[in-house]
mmCIF file of C-alpha atoms in Angstrom:
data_model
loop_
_atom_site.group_PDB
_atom_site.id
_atom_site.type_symbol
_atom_site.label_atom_id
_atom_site.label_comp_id
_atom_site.label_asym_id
_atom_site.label_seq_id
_atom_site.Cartn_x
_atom_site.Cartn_y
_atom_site.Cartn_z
ATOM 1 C CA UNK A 387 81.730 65.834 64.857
ATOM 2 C CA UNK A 388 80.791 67.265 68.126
ATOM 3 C CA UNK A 389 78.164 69.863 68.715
ATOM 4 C CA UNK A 390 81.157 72.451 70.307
ATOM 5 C CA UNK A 391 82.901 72.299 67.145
ATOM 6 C CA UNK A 392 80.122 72.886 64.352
ATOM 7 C CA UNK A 393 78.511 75.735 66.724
ATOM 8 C CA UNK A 394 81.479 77.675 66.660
ATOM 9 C CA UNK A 395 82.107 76.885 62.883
ATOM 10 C CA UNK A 396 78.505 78.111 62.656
ATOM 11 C CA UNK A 397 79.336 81.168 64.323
ATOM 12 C CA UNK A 398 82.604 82.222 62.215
ATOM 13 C CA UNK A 399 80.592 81.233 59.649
ATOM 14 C CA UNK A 400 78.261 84.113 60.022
ATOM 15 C CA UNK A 401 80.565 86.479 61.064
ATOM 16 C CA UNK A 402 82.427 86.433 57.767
ATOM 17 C CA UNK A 403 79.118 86.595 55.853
ATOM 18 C CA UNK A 404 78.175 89.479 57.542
ATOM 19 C CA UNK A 405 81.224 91.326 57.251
ATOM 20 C CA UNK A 406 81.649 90.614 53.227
ATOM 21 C CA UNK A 407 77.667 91.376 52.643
ATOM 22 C CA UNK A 408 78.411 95.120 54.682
ATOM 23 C CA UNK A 409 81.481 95.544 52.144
ATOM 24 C CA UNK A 410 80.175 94.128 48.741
ATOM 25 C CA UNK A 411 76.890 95.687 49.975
ATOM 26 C CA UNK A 412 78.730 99.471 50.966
ATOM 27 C CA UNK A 413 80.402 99.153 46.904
ATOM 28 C CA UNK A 414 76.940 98.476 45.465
ATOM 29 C CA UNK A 415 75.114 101.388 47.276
ATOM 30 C CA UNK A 416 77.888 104.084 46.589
ATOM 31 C CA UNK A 417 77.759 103.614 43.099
ATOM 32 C CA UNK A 418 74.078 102.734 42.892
ATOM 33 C CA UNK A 419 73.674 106.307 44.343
ATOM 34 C CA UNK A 420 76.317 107.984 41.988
ATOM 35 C CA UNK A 421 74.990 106.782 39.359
ATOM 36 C CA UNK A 422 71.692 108.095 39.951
ATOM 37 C CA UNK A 423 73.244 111.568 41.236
ATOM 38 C CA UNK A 424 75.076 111.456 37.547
ATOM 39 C CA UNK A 425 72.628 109.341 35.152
ATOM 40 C CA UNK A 426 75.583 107.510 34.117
ATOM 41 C CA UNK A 427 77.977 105.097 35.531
ATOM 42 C CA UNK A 428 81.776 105.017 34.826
ATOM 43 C CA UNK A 429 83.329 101.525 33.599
ATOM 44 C CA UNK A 430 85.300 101.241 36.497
ATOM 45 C CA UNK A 431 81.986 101.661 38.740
ATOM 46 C CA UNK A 432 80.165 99.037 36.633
ATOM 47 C CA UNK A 433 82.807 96.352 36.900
ATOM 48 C CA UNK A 434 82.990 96.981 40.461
ATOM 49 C CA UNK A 435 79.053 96.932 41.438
ATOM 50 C CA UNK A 436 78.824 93.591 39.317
ATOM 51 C CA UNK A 437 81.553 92.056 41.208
ATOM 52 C CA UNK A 438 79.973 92.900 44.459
ATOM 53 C CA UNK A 439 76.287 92.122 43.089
ATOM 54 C CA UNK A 440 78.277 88.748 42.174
ATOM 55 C CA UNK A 441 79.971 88.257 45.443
ATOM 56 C CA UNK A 442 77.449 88.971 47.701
ATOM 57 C CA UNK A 443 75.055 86.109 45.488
ATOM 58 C CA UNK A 444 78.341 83.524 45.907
ATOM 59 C CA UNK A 445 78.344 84.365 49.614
ATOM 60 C CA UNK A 446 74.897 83.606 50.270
ATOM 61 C CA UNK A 447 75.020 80.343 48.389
ATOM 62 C CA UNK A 448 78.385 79.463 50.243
ATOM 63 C CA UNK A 449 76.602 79.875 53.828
ATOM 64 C CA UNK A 450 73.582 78.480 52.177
ATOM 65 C CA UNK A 451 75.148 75.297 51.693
ATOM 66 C CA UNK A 452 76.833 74.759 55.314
ATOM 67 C CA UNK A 453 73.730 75.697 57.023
ATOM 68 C CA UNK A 454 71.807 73.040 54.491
ATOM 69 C CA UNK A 455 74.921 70.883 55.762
ATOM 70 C CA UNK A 456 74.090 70.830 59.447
ATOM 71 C CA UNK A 457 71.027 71.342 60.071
ATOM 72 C CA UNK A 458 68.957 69.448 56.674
ATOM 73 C CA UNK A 459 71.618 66.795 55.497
ATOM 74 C CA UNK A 460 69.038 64.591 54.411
ATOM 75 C CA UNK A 461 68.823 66.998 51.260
ATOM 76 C CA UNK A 462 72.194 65.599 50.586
ATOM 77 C CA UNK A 463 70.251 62.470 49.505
ATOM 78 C CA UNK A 464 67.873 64.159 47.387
ATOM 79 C CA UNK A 465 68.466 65.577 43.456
ATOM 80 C CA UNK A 466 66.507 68.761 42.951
ATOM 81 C CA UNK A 467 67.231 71.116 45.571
ATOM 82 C CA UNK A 468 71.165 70.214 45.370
ATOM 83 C CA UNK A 469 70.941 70.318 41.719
ATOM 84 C CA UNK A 470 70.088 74.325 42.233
ATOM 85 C CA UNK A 471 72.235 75.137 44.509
ATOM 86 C CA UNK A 472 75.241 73.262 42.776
ATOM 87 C CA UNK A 473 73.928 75.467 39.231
ATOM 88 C CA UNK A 474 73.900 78.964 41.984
ATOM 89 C CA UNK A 475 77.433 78.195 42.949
ATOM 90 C CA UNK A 476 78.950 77.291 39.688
ATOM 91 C CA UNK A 477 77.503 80.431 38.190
ATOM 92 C CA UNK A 478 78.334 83.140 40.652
ATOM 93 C CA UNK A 479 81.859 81.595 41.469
ATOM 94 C CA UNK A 480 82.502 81.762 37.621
ATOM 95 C CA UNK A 481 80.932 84.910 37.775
ATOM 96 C CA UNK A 482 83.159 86.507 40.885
ATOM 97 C CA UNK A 483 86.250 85.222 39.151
ATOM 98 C CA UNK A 484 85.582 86.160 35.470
ATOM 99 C CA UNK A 485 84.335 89.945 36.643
ATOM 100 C CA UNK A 486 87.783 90.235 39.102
ATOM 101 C CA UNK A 487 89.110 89.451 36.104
ATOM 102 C CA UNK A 488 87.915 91.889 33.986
ATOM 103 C CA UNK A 489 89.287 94.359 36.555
ATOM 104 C CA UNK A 490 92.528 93.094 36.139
ATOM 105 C CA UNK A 491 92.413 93.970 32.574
ATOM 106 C CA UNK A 492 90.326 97.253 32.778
ATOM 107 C CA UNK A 493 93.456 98.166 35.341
ATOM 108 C CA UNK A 494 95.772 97.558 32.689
ATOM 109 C CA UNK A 495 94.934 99.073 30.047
ATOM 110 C CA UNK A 496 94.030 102.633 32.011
ATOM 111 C CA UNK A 497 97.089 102.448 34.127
ATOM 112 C CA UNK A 498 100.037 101.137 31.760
ATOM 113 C CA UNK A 499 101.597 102.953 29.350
ATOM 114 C CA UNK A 500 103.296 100.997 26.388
ATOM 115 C CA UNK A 501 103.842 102.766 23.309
ATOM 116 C CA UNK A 502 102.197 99.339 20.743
ATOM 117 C CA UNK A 503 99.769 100.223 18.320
ATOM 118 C CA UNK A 504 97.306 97.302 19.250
ATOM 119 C CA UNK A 505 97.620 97.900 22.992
ATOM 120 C CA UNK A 506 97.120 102.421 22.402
ATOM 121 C CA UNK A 507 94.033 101.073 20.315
ATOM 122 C CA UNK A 508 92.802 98.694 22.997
ATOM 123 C CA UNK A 509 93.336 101.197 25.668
ATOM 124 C CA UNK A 510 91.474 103.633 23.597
ATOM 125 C CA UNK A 511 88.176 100.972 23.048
ATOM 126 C CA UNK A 512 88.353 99.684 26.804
ATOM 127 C CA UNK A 513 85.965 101.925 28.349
ATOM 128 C CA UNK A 514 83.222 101.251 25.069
ATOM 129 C CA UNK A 515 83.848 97.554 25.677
ATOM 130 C CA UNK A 516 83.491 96.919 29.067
ATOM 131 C CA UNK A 517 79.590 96.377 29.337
ATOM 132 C CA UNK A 518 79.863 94.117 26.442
ATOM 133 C CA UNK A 519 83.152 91.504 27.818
ATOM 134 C CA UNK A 520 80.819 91.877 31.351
ATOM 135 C CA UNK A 521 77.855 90.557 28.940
ATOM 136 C CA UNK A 522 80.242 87.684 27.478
ATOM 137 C CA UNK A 523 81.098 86.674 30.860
ATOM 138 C CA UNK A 524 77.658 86.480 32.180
ATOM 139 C CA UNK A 525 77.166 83.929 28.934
ATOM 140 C CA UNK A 526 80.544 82.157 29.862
ATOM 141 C CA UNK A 527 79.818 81.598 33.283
ATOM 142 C CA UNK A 528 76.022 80.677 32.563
ATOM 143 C CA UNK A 529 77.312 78.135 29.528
ATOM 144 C CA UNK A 530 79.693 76.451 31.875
ATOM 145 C CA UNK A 531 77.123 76.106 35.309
ATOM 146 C CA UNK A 532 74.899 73.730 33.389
ATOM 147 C CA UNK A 533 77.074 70.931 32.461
ATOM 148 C CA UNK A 534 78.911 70.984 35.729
ATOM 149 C CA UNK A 535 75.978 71.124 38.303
ATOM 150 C CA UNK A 536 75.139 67.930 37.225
ATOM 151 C CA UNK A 537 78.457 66.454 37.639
ATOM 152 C CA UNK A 538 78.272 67.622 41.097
ATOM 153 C CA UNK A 539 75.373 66.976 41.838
ATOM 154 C CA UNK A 540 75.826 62.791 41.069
ATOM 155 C CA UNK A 541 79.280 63.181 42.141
ATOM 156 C CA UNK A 542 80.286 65.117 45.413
ATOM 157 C CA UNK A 543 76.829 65.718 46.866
ATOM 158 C CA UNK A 544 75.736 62.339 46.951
ATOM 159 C CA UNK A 545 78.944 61.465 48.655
ATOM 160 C CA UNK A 546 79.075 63.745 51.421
ATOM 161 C CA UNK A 547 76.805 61.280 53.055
ATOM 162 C CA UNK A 548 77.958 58.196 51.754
ATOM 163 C CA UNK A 549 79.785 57.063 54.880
ATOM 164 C CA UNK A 550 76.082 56.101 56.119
ATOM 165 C CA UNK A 551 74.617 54.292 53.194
ATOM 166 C CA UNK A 552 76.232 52.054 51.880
ATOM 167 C CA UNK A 553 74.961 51.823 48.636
ATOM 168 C CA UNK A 554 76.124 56.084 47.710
ATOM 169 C CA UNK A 555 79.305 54.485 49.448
ATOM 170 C CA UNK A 556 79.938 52.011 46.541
ATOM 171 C CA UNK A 557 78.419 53.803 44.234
ATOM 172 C CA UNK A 558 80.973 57.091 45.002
ATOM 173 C CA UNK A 559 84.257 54.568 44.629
ATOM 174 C CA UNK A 560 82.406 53.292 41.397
ATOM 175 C CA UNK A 561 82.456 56.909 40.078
ATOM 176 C CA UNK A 562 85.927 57.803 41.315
ATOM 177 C CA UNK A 563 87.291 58.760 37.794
ATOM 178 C CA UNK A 564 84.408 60.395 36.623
ATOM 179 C CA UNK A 565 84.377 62.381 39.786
ATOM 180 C CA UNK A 566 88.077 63.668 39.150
ATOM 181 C CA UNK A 567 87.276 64.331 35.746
ATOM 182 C CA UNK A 568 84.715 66.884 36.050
ATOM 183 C CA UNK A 569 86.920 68.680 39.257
ATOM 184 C CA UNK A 570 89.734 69.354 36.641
ATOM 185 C CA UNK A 571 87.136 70.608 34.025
ATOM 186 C CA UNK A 572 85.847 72.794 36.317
ATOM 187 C CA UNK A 573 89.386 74.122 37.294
ATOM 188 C CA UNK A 574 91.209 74.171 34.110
ATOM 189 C CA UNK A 575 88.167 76.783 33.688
ATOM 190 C CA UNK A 576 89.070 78.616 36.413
ATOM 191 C CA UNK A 577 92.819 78.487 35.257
ATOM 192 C CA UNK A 578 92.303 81.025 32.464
ATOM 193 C CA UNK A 579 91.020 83.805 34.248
ATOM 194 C CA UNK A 580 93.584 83.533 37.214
ATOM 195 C CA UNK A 581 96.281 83.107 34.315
ATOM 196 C CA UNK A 582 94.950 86.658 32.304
ATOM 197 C CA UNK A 583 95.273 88.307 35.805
ATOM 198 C CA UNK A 584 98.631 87.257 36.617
ATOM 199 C CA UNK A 585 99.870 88.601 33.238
ATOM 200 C CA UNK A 586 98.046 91.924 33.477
ATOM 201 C CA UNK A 587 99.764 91.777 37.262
ATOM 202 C CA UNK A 588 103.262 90.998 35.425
ATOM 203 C CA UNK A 589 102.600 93.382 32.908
ATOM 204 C CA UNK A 590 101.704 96.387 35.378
ATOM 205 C CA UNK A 591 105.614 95.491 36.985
ATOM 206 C CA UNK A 592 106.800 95.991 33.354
ATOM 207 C CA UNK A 593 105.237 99.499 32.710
ATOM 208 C CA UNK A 594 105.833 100.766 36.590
ATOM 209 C CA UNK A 595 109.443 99.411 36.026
ATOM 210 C CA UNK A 596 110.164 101.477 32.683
ATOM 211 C CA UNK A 597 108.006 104.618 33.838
ATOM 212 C CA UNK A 598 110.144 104.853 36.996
ATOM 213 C CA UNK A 599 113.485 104.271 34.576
ATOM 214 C CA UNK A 600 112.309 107.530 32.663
ATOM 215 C CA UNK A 601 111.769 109.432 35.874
ATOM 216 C CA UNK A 602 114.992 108.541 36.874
ATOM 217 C CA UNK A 603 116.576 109.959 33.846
ATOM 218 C CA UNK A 604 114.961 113.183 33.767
ATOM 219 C CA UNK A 605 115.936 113.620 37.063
ATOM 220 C CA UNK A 606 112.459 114.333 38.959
ATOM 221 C CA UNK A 607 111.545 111.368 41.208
ATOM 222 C CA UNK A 608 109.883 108.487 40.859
ATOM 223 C CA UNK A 609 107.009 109.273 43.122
ATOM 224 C CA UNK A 610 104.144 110.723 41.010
ATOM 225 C CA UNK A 611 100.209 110.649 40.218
ATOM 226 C CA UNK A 612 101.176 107.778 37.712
ATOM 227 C CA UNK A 613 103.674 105.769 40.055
ATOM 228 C CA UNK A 614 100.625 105.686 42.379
ATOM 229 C CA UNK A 615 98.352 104.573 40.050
ATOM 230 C CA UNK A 616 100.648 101.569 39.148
ATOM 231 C CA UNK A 617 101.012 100.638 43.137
ATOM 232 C CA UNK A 618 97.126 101.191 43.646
ATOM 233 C CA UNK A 619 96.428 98.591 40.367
ATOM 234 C CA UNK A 620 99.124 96.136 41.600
ATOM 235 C CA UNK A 621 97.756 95.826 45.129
ATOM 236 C CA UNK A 622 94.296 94.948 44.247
ATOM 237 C CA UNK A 623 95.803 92.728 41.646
ATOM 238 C CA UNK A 624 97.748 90.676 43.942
ATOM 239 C CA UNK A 625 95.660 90.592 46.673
ATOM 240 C CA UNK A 626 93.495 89.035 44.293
ATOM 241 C CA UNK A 627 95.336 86.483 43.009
ATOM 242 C CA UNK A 628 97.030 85.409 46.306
ATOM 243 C CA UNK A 629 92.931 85.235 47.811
ATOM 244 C CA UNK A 630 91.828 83.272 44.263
ATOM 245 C CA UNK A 631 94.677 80.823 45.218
ATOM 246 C CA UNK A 632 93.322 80.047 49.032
ATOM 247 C CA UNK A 633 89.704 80.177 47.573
ATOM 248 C CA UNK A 634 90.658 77.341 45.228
ATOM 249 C CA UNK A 635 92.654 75.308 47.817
ATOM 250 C CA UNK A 636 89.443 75.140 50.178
ATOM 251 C CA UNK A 637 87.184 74.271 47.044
ATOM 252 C CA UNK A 638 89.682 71.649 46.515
ATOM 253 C CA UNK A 639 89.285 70.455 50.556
ATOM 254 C CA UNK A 640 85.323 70.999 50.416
ATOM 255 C CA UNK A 641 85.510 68.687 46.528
ATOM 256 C CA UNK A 642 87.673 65.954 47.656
ATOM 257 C CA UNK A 643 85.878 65.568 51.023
ATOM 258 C CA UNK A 644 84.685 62.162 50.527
ATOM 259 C CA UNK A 645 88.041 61.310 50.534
ATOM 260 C CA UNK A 646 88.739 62.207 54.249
ATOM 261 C CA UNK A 647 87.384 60.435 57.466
ATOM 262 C CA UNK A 648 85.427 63.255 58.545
ATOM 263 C CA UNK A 649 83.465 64.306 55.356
ATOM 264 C CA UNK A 650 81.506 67.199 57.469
ATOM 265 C CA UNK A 651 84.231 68.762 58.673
ATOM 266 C CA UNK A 652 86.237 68.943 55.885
ATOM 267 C CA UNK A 653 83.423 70.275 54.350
ATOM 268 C CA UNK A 654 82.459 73.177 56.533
ATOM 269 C CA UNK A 655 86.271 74.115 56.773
ATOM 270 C CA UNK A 656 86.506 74.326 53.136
ATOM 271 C CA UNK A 657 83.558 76.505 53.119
ATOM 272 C CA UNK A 658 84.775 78.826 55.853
ATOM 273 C CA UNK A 659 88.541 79.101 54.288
ATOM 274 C CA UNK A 660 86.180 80.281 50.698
ATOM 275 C CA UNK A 661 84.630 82.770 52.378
ATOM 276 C CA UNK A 662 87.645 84.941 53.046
ATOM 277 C CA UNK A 663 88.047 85.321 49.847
ATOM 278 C CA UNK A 664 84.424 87.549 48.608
ATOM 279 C CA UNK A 665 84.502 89.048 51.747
ATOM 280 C CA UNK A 666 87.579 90.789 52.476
ATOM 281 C CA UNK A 667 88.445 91.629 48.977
ATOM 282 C CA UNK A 668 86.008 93.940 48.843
ATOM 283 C CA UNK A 669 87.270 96.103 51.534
ATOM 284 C CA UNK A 670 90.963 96.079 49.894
ATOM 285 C CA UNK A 671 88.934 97.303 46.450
ATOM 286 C CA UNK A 672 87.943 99.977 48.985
ATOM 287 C CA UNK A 673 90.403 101.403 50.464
ATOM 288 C CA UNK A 674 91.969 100.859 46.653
ATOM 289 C CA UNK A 675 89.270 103.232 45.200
ATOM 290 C CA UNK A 676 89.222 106.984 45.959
ATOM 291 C CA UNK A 677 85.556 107.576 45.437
ATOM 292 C CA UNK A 678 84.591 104.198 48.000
ATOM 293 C CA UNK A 679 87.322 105.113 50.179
ATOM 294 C CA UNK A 680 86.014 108.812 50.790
ATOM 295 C CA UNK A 681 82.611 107.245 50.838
ATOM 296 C CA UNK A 682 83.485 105.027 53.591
ATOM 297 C CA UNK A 683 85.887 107.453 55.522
ATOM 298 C CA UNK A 684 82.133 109.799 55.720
ATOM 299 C CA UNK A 685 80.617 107.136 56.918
ATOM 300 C CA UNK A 686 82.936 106.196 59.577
ATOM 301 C CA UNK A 687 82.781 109.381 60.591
ATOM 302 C CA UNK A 688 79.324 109.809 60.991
ATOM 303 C CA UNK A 689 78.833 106.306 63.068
ATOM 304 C CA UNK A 690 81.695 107.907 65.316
ATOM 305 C CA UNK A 691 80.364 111.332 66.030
ATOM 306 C CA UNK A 692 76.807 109.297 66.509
ATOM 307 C CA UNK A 693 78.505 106.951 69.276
ATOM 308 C CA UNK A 694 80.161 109.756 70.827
ATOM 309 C CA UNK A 695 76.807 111.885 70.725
ATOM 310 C CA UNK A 696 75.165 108.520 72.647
ATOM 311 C CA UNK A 697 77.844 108.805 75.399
ATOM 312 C CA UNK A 698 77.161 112.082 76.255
#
């Protein structure tokens, strides 16, 4: 792989970690300061800060692991300091996509309206519950790392650089099946989650469908506070769920790189195609969210009337 090609991987590289560290980073600090301003923090706040706090953790692992790529791959070779950051990744990926989760469901149940006994109770409890599911999925996430950072870390780390040694080279096409095994464990894990956001997503269709049937029968439009609410929910749904899908196709790529002639490559481009996905979901959760989106429209502001100031 030429020099050319892996500088200006390098480059986007940092360019996307420094844009999703300024958003994550921008959610964190809003609500860090709200919270403080109003010695409490709302549900919605707290899901949102430990997504970002999770994100911005993934992110640095991510471009951890490229730089480690190109400019130490001897550590490739080695167990221990793989073996960590293989236990970092599994954890805050789990982490990012358990606590997006939970925002699919925390959407739901504030923004719906079905008239079932069980769901009226649930949406009654799901502001008391919230720190304790984010508690269960810290657990989760910490419960499934373990196991599967040491099936990575025999399996696809060894092999990166298996094309020079022989012996990792036989000893990855020895391990084939065990090697496939724990990728679908770790993604049938993964499955869950995306599948409890896609019917929360369906679900939110349902109830915007049937509230805009009763505004249509009484007669008084179907654009209201609630319609808005359902379009607001929906976007940051499905913008998470179409992102989830491209982060799992380049974990797939960066996974299954041994199989490909240039193992480096594949790598790094996996790695650059997952960072989309922490990074610029933040900014839709945003521009989603009135209190970050006022925070940030200040803010802009600010930075502008400082540049022009500069000018002049």
């Amino acid at each position: 792989m030429s020099g050319e090609v892996i500088n200006t991987l390098m480059i986007i590289t940092v360019g996307e970690f420094s844009v999703g560290i300024l958003g994550n980073a921008f959610i964190v600090l809003v609500n860090f300061m709200d919270c403080m301003k109003n010695k409490k923090i709302a549900s919605i706040d707290l899901i949102l800060t430990s997504l970002a706090i999770s994100r911005i953790c993934l992110m640095c692992i991510i471009t951890l692991d490229g730089f480690m790529l190109v400019l130490d791959p001897d550590v490739y070779a080695t167990g221990k300091q793989m073996r960590i950051i293989d236990f970092f990744w599994t954890l805050t990926n789990h982490l990012s996509i358990w606590f997006a989760t939970c925002l699919s469901i925390f959407y739901f149940f504030k923004i719906a309206n079905f008239f079932n006994p069980l769901f009226l109770w649930m949406k009654w409890r799901i502001e008391r519950a919230i720190p304790g599911i984010l508690l269960v999925c810290v657990a989760f996430a910490v419960f499934i790392s373990l196991p599967a950072a040491e099936d990575l870390n025999d399996d696809f780390r060894l092999c990166v650089k298996a094309k020079w040694k022989t012996n990792l080279t036989l000893r990855c096409r020895i391990n084939k099946a065990q090697y496939a095994s724990s990728k679908v464990y770790l993604n049938l894990f993964t499955l869950f989650p995306f599948s409890v956001s896609l019917i929360s997503f369906l679900l939110l269709i349902l109830s915007l469908w049937r509230h805009i049937r009763r505004m249509q029968l009484n007669v008084t439009g179907c654009r209201d506070p609630s319609t808005d609410a359902h379009m607001g929910a929906m976007k940051a749904v499905i913008s998470f769920l179409l992102l989830f899908i491209a982060y799992n196709l380049s974990f797939l790529i960066a996974t299954s790189s041994y199989f490909m002639p240039e193992t480096e490559l594949a790598v790094l481009i996996g790695e650059l195609i997952a960072l989309i996905y922490p990074s610029s979901h933040s900014f839709i959760l945003i521009l989603g969210n009135k209190k970050l989106r006022q925070a940030s429209l200040r803010v802009l502001y600010k930075v502008t009337h400082a540049l022009k100031r500069r000018n002049f």
